[in-house]
PDB file of C-alpha atoms in Angstrom:
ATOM      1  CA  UNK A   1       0.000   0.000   0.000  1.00 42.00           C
ATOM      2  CA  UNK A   2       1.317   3.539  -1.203  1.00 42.00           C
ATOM      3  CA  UNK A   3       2.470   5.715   1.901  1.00 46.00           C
ATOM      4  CA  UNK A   4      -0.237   9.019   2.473  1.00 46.00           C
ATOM      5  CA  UNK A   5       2.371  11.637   1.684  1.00 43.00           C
ATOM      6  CA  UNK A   6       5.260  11.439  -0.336  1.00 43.00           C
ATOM      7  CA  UNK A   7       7.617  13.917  -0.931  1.00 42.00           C
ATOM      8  CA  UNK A   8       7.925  14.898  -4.925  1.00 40.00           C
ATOM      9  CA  UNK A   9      10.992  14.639  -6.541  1.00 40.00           C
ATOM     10  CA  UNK A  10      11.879  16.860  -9.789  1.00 37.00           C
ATOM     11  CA  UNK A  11      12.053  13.947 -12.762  1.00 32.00           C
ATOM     12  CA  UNK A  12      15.592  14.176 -14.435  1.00 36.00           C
ATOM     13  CA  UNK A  13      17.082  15.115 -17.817  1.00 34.00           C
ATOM     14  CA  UNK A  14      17.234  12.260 -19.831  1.00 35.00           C
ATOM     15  CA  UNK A  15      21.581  11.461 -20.051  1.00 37.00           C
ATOM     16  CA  UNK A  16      22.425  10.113 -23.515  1.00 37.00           C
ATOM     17  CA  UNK A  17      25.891  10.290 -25.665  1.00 35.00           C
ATOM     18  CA  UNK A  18      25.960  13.080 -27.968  1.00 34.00           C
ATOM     19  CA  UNK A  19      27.326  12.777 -31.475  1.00 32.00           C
ATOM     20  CA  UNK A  20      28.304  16.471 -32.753  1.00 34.00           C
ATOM     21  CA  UNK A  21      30.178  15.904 -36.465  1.00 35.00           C
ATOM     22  CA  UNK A  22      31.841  18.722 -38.373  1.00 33.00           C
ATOM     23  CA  UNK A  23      32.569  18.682 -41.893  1.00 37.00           C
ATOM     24  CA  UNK A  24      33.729  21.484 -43.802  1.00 33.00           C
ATOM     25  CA  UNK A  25      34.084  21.655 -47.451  1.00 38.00           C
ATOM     26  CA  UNK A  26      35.236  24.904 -49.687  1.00 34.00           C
ATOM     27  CA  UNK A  27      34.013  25.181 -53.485  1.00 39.00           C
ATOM     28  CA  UNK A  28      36.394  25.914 -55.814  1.00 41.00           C
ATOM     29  CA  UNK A  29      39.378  23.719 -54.219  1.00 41.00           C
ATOM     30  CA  UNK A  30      40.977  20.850 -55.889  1.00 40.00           C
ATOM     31  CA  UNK A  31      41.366  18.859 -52.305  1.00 42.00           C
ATOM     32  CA  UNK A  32      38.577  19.133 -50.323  1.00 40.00           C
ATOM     33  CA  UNK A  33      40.044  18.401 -46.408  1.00 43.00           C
ATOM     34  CA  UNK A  34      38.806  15.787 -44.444  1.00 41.00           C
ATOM     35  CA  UNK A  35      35.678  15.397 -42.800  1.00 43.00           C
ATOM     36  CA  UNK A  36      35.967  16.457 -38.855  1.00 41.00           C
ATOM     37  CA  UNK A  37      36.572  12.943 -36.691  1.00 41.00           C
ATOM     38  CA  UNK A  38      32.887  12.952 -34.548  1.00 40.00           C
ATOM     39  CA  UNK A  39      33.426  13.999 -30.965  1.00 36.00           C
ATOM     40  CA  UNK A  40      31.176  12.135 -28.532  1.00 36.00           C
ATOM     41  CA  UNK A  41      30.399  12.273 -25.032  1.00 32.00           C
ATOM     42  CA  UNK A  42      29.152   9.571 -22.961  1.00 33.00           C
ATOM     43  CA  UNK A  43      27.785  10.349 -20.112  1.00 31.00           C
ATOM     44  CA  UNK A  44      28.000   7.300 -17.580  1.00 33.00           C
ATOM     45  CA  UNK A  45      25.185   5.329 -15.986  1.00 35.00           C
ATOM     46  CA  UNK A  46      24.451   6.205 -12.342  1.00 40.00           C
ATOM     47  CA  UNK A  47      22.885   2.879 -11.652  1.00 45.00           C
ATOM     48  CA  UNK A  48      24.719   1.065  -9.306  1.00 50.00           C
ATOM     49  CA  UNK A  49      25.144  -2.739  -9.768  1.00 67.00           C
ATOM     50  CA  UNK A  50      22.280  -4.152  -8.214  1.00 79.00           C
ATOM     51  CA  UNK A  51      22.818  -7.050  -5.089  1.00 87.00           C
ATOM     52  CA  UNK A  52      19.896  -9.439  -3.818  1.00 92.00           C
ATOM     53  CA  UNK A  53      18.697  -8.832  -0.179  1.00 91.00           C
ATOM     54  CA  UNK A  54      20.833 -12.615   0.291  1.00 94.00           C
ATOM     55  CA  UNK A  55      24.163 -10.983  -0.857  1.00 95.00           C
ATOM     56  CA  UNK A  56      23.222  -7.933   1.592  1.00 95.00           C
ATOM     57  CA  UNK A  57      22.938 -10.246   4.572  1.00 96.00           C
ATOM     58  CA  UNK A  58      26.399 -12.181   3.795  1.00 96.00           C
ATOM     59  CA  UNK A  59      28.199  -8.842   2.633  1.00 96.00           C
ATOM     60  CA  UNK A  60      27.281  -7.386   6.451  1.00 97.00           C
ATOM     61  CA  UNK A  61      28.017 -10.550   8.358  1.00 97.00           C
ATOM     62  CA  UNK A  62      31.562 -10.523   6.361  1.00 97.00           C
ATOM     63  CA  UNK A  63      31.854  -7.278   7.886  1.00 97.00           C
ATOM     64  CA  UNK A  64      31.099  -7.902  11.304  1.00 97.00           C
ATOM     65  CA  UNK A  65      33.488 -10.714  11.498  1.00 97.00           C
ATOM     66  CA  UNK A  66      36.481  -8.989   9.406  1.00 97.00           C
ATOM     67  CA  UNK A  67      35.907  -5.368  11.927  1.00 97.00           C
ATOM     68  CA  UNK A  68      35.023  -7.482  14.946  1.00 97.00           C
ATOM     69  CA  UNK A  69      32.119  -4.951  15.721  1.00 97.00           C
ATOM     70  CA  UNK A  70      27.995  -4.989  15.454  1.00 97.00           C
ATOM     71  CA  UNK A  71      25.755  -3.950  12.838  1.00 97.00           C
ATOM     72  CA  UNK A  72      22.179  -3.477  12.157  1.00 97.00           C
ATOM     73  CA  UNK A  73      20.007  -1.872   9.739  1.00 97.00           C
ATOM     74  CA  UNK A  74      16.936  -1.272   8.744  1.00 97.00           C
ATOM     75  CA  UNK A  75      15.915   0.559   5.401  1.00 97.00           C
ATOM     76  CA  UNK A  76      12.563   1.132   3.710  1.00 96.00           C
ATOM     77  CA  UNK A  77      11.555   1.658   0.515  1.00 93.00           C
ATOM     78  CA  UNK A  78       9.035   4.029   0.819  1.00 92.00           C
ATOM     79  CA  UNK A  79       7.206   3.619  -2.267  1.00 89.00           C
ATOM     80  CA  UNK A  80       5.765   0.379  -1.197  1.00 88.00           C
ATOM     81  CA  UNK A  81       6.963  -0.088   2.305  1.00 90.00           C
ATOM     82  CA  UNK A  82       9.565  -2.587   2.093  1.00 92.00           C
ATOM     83  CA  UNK A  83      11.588  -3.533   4.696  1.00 95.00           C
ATOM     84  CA  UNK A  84      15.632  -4.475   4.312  1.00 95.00           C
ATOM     85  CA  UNK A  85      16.813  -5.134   7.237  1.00 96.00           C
ATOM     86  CA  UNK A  86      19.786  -7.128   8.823  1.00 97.00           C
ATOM     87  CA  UNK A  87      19.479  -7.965  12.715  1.00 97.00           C
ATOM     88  CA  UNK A  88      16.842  -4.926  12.313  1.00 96.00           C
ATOM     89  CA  UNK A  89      14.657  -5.764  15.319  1.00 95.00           C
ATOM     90  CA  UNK A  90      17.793  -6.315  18.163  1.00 95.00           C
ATOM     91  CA  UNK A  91      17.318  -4.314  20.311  1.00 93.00           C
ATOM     92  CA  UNK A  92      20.293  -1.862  21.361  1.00 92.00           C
ATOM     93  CA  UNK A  93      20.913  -0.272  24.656  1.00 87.00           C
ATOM     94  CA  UNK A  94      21.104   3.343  22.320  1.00 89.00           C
ATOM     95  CA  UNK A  95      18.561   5.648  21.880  1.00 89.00           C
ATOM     96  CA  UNK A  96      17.410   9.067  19.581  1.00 92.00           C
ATOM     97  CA  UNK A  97      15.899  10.845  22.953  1.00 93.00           C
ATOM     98  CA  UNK A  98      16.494  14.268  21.156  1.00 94.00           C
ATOM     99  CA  UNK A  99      15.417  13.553  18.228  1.00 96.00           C
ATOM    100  CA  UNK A 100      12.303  12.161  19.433  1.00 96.00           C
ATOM    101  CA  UNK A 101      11.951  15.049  21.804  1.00 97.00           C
ATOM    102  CA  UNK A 102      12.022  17.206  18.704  1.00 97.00           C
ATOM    103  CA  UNK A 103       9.715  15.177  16.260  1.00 97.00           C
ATOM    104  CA  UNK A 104       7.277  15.708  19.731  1.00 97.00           C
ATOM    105  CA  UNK A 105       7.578  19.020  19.788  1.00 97.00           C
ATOM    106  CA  UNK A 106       6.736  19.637  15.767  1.00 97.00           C
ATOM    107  CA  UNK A 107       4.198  17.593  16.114  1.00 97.00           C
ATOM    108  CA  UNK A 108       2.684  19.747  19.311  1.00 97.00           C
ATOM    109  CA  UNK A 109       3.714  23.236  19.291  1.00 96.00           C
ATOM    110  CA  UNK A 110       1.607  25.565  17.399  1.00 95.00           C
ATOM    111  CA  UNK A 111       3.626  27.798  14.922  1.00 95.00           C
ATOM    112  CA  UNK A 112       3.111  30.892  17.853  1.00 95.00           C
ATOM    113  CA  UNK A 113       4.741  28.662  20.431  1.00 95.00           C
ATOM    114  CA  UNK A 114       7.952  27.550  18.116  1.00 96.00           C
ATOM    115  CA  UNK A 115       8.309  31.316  17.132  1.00 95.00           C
ATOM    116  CA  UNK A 116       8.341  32.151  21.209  1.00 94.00           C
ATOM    117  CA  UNK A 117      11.429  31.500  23.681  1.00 93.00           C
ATOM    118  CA  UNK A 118      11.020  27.869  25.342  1.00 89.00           C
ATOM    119  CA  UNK A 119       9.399  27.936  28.913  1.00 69.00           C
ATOM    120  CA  UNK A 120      13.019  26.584  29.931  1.00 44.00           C
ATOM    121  CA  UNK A 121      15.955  29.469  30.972  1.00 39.00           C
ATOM    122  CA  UNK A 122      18.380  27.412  29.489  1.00 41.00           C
ATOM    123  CA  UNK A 123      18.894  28.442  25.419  1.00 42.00           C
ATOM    124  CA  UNK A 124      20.920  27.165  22.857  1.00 43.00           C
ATOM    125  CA  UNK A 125      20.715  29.931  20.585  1.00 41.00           C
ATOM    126  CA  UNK A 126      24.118  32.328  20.653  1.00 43.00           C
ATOM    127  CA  UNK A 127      24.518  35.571  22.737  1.00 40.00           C
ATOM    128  CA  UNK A 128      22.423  37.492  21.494  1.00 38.00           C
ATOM    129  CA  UNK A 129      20.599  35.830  19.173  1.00 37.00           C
ATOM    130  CA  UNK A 130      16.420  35.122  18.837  1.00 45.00           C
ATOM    131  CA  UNK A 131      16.477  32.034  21.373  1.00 87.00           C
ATOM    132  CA  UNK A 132      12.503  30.299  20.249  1.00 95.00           C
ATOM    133  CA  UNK A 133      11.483  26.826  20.727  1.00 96.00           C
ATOM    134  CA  UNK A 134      11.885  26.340  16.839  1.00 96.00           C
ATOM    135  CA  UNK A 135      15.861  26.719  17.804  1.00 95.00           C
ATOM    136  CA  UNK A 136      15.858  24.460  20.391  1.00 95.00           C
ATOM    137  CA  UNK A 137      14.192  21.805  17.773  1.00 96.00           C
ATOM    138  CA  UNK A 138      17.227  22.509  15.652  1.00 95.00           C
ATOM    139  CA  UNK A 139      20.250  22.287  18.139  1.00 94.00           C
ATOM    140  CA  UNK A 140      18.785  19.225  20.059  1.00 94.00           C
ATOM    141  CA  UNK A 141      17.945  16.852  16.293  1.00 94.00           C
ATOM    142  CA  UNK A 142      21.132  18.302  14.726  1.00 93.00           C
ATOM    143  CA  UNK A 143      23.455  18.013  17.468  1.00 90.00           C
ATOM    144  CA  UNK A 144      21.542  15.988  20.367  1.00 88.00           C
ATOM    145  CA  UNK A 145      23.353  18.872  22.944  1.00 89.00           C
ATOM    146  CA  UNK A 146      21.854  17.882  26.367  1.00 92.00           C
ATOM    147  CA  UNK A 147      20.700  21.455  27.185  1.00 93.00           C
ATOM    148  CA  UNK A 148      18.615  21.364  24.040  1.00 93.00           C
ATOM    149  CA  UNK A 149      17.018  18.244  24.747  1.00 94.00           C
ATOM    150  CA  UNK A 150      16.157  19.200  28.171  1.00 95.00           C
ATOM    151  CA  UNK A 151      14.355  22.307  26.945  1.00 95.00           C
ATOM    152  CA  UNK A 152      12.490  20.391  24.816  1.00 96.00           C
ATOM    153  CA  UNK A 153      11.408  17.553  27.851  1.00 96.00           C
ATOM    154  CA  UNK A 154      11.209  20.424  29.779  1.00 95.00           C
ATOM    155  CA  UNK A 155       8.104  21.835  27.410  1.00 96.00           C
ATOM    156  CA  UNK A 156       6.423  18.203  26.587  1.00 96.00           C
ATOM    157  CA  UNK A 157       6.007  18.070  30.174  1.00 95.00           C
ATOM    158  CA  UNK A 158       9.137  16.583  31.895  1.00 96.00           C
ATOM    159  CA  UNK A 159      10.975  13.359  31.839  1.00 96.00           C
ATOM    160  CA  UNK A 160       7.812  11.369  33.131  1.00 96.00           C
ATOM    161  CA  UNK A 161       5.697  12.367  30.573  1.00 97.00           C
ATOM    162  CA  UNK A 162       8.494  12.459  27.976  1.00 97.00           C
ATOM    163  CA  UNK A 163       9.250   8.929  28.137  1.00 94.00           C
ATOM    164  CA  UNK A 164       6.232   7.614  27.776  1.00 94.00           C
ATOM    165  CA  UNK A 165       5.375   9.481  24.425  1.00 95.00           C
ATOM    166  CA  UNK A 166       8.691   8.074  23.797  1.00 94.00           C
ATOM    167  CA  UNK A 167       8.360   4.711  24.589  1.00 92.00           C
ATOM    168  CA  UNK A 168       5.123   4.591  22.192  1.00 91.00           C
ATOM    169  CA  UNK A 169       7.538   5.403  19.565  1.00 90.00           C
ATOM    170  CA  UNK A 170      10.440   3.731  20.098  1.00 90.00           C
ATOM    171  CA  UNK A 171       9.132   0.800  22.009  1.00 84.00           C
ATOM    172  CA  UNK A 172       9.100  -0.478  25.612  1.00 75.00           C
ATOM    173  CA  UNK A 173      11.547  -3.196  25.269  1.00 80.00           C
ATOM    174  CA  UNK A 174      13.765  -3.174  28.388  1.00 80.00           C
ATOM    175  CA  UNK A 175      17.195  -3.494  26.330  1.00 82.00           C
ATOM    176  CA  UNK A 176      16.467  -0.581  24.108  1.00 87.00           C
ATOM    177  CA  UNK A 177      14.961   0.054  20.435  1.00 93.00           C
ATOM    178  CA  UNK A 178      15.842  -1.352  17.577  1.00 95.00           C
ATOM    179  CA  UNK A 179      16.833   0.030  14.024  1.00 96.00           C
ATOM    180  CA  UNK A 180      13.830  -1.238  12.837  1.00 96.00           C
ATOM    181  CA  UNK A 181      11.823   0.998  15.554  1.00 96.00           C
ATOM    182  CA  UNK A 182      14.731   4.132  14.405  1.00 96.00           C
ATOM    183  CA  UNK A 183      13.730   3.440  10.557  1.00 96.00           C
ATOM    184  CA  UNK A 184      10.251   3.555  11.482  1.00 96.00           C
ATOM    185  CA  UNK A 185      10.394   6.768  13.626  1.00 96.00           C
ATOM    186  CA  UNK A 186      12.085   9.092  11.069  1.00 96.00           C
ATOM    187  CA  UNK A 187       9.701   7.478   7.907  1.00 96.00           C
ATOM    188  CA  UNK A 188       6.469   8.273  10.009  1.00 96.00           C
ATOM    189  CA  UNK A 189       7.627  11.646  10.873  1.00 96.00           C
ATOM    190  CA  UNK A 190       9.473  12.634   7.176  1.00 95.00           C
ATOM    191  CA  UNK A 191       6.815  10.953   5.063  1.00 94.00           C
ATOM    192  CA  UNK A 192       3.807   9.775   7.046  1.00 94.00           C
ATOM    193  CA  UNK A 193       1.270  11.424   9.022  1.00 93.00           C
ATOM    194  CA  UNK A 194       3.255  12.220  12.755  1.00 94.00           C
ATOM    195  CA  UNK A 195       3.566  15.655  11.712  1.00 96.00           C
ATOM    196  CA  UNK A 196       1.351  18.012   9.405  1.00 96.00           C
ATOM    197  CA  UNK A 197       2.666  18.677   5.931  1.00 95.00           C
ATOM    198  CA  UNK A 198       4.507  21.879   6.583  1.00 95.00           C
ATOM    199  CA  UNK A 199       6.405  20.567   9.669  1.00 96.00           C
ATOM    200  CA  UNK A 200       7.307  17.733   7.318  1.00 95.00           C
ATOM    201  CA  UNK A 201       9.214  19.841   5.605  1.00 93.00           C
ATOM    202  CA  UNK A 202      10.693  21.793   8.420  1.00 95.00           C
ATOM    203  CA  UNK A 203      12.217  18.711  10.102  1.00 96.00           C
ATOM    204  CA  UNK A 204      13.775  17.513   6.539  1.00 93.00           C
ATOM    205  CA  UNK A 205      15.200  21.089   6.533  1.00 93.00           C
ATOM    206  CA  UNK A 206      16.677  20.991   9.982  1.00 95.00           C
ATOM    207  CA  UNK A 207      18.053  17.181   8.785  1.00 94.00           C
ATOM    208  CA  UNK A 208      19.381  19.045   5.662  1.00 91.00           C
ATOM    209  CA  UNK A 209      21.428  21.701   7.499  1.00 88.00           C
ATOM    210  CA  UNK A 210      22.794  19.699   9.850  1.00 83.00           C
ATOM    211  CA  UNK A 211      25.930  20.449  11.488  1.00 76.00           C
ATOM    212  CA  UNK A 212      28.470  17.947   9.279  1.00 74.00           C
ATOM    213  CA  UNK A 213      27.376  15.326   6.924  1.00 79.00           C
ATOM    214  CA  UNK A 214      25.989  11.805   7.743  1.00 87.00           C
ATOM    215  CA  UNK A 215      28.553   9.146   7.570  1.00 90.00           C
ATOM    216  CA  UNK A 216      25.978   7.448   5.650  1.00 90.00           C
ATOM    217  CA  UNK A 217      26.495  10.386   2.915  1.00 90.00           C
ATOM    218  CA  UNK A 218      30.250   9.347   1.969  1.00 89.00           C
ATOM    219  CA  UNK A 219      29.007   5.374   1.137  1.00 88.00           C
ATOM    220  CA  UNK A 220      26.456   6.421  -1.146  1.00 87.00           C
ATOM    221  CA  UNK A 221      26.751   7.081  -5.009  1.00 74.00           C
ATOM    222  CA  UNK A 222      26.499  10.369  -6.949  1.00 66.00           C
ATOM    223  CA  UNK A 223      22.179  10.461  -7.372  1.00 76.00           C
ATOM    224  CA  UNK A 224      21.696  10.138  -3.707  1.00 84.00           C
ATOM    225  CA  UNK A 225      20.751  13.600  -1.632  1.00 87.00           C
ATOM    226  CA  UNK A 226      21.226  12.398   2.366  1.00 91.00           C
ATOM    227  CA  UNK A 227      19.581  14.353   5.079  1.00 92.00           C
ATOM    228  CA  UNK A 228      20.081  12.943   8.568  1.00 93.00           C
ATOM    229  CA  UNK A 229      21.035  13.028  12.378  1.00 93.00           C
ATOM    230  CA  UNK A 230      23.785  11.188  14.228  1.00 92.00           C
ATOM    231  CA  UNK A 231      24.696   9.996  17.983  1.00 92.00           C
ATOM    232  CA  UNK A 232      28.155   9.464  18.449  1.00 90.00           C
ATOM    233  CA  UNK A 233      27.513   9.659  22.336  1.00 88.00           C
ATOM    234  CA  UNK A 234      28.877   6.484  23.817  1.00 90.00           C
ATOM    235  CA  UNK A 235      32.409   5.053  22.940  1.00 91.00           C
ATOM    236  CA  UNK A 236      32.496   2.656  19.898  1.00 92.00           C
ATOM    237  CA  UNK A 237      28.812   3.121  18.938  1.00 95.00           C
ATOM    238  CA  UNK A 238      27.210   5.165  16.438  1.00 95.00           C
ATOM    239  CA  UNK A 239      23.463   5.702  15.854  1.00 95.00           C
ATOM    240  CA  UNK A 240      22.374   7.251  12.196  1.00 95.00           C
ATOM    241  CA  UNK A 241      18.946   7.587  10.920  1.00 96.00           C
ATOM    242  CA  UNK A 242      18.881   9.250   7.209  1.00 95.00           C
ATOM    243  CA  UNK A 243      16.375   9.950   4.289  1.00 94.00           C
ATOM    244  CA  UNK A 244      17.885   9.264   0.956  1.00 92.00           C
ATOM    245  CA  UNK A 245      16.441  10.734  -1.984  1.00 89.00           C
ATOM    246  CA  UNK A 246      17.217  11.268  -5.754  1.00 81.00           C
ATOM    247  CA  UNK A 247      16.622  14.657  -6.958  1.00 72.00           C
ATOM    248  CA  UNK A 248      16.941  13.521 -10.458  1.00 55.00           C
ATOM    249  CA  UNK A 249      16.772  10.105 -11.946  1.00 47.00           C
ATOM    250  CA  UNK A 250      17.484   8.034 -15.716  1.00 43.00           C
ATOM    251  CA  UNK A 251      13.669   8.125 -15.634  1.00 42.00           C
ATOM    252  CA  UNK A 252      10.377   8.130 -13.695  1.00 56.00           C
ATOM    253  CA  UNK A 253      10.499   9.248  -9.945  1.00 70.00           C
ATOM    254  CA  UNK A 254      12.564   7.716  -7.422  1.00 78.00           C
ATOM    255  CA  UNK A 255      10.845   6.271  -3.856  1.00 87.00           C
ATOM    256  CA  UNK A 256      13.040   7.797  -0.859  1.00 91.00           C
ATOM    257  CA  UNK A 257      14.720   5.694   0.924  1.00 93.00           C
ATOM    258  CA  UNK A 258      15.053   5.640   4.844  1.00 96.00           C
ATOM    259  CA  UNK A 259      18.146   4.061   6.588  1.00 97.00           C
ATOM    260  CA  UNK A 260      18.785   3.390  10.027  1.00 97.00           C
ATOM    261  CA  UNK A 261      21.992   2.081  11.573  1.00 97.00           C
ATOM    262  CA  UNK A 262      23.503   1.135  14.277  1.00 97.00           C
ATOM    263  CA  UNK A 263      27.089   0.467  14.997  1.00 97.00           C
ATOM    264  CA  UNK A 264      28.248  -1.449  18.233  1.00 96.00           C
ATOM    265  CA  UNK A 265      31.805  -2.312  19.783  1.00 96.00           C
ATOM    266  CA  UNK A 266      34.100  -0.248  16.960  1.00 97.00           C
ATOM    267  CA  UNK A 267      37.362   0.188  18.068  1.00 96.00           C
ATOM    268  CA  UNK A 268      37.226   3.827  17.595  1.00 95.00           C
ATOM    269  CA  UNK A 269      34.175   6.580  15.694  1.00 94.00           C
ATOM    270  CA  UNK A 270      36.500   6.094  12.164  1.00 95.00           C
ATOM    271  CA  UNK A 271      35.746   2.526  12.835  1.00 96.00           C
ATOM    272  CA  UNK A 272      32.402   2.862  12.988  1.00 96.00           C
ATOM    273  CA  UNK A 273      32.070   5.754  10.530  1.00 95.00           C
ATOM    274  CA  UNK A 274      33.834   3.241   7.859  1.00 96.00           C
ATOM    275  CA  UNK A 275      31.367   0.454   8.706  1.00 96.00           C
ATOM    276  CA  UNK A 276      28.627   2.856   7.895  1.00 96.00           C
ATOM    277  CA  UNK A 277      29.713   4.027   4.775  1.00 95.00           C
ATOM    278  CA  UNK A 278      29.942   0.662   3.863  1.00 95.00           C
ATOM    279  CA  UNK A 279      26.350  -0.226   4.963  1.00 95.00           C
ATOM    280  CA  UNK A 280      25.305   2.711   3.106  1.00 93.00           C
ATOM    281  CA  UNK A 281      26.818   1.643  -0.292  1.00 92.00           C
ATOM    282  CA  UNK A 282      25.395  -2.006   0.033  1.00 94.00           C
ATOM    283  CA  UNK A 283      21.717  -0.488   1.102  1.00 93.00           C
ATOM    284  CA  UNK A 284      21.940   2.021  -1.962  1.00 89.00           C
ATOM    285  CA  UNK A 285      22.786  -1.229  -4.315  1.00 89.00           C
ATOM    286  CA  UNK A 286      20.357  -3.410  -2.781  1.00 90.00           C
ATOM    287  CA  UNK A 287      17.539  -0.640  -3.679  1.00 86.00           C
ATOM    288  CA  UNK A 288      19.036   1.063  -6.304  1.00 76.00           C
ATOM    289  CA  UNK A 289      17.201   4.476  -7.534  1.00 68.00           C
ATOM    290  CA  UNK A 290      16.842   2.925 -11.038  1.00 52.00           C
ATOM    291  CA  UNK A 291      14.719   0.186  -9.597  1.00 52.00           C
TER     292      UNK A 291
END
C-alpha cells in the first residue's frame, strides 16, 4: 500500500551520448580536407550494480566478522513499504531521545509557540541571538546537545511524561529500540502522518542543514541527496537515521529511501564511521534508484 504523503521529486534530464560531427568543405578547391573525426560524449550510468537482499545479509556478516564490531540496519523503501533489514529488530541499549523530543515538539507546538522562547531558561541559541522553541528543535535533532534536549522535555512536560510518548515510539523493550523501531520513527515523521505537511518539511530542513554530513552520505553514489542526524555519544557506537532521496533520476520518480543504523563495539568513531559508509553503499545497491 502507497504511503499518504510522499515527498515529490523533480524527474531528471534524460543522459544520452551526444554525437556532434563537423565537416567542412570549400568550393572551388581541388582537395577538399577531411571530414571532422565525430566527438562524442558519454555520459555514464548512475545505476549502481544491483545485489539481492541474500548478498546484503552475507556482505554485512563478512563485515562484522572482518571489523570485529555490530551492525544493524533497517531501510525502507518508501514507495511500497519494504523492509531491508539485517538484525533490524535487536534491540540496542542506544537511543534518539532528542530527536524524538524534537519530532514531539513539531508535532505539538503551534507555529506561535515555536516562534516564542522555550518555557526553559536554558537556550541554545548564541549571545544574542532570537532564542525560540523552533531553535531548540534545531540544536537538540542536529546536534543531540543535552541542554537542548532538556528544553524540549522540559516543554512536553518533563521526563515522566516524555518517556512515555517516547516509549510509544520507540518501544518499551527493556534493552532498548531497535533500528527497525529508528527506521520507522524518522519514515512516520518525514513521510507519514506524525507531523502536518509543513512541519514535514521543516524537520527535513533541519536534517538538511545539519551540522556535518551523515557518515551514511560518503558510502552512497552520486544520485543520492542524504539528510540525517547522528549519535556518536557512547564510545564505539554510532546511531544514524537518514532519508535518501534522488533529486533527479534516468527516468520516472525515485521512492526515498530511509536508513537506520547502528554500529556497536568499533574500536574507535573512524571505525564505525567506515562500517557505515559501507552499509550505506550495500543499502543504496540493494535498492538502487533505477529500480
Amino acid at each position: 500500500m502507497l504511503r499518504p504523503f510522499r515527498r515529490p521529486t523533480a524527474r531528471s534530464i534524460t543522459s544520452s551520448a551526444v554525437l556532434v560531427t563537423m565537416s567542412v568543405s570549400l568550393a572551388g578547391c581541388s582537395a577538399s580536407p577531411e571530414p571532422a573525426a565525430p566527438h562524442e560524449t558519454v555520459i555514464a550510468s548512475r545505476a549502481p550494480e544491483a545485489i539481492t537482499a541474500a548478498e546484503f545479509s552475507d556482505r554485512l556478516s563478512a563485515y562484522e566478522q572482518e571489523h570485529d564490531l555490530d551492525v544493524r540496519v533497517d531501510a525502507i523503501d518508501t514507495g511500497d513499504g519494504h523492509h531491508l533489514g539485517f538484525r533490524a529488530t535487536e534491540a540496542v541499549p542506544l537511543d534518539l531521545h532528542a530527536f524524538t523530543a524534537g519530532v514531539l515538539v513539531l508535532a505539538d507546538a503551534s507555529d506561535d509557540q515555536l516562534a516564542a522562547p522555550p518555557a526553559s531558561s536554558r537556550t541554545t541559541a548564541e549571545p544574542g541571538g532570537s532564542a525560540t522553541l523552533l531553535d531548540a528543535v534545531s540544536a537538540a535533532v542536529q546536534t543531540g546537545a543535552p541542554e537542548a534536549q532538556q528544553t524540549l522535555v522540559t516543554w512536553l512536560g518533563g521526563d515522566d511524561a516524555f518517556r512515555r510518548r517516547a516509549d510509544v515510539l520507540l518501544g518499551q523493550h527493556p534493552a532498548g529500540p531497535s533500528a527497525r523501531r529508528f527506521a520507522s520513527l524518522l519514515d512516520d515523521a518525514v513521510y507519514g502522518e506524525t507531523l502536518a505537511p509543513d512541519r514535514r518539511g521543516t524537520l527535513r530542513n533541519i536534517l538538511l542543514n545539519g551540522v556535518g554530513s551523515p557518515a551514511t552520505a560518503a558510502g552512497t553514489d552520486a544520485p543520492w541527496e542524504v539528510a540525517g542526524v547522528s549519535d556518536r555519544s557512547r564510545a564505539g557506537s554510532l546511531v544514524e537515521v537518514s532519508t535518501l532521496e534522488v533529486p533527479y533520476r534516468a527516468s520516472g520518480d525515485a521512492a526515498p529511501v530511509v536508513l537506520a543504523l547502528v554500529i556497536t563495539g568499533a574500536a574507535d568513531p573512524e571505525a564505525a564511521d567506515r562500517a557505515a559508509q559501507e552499509v550505506s553503499s550495500l543499502v543504496t545497491h540493494a535498492l538502487p534508484p533505477t529500480r
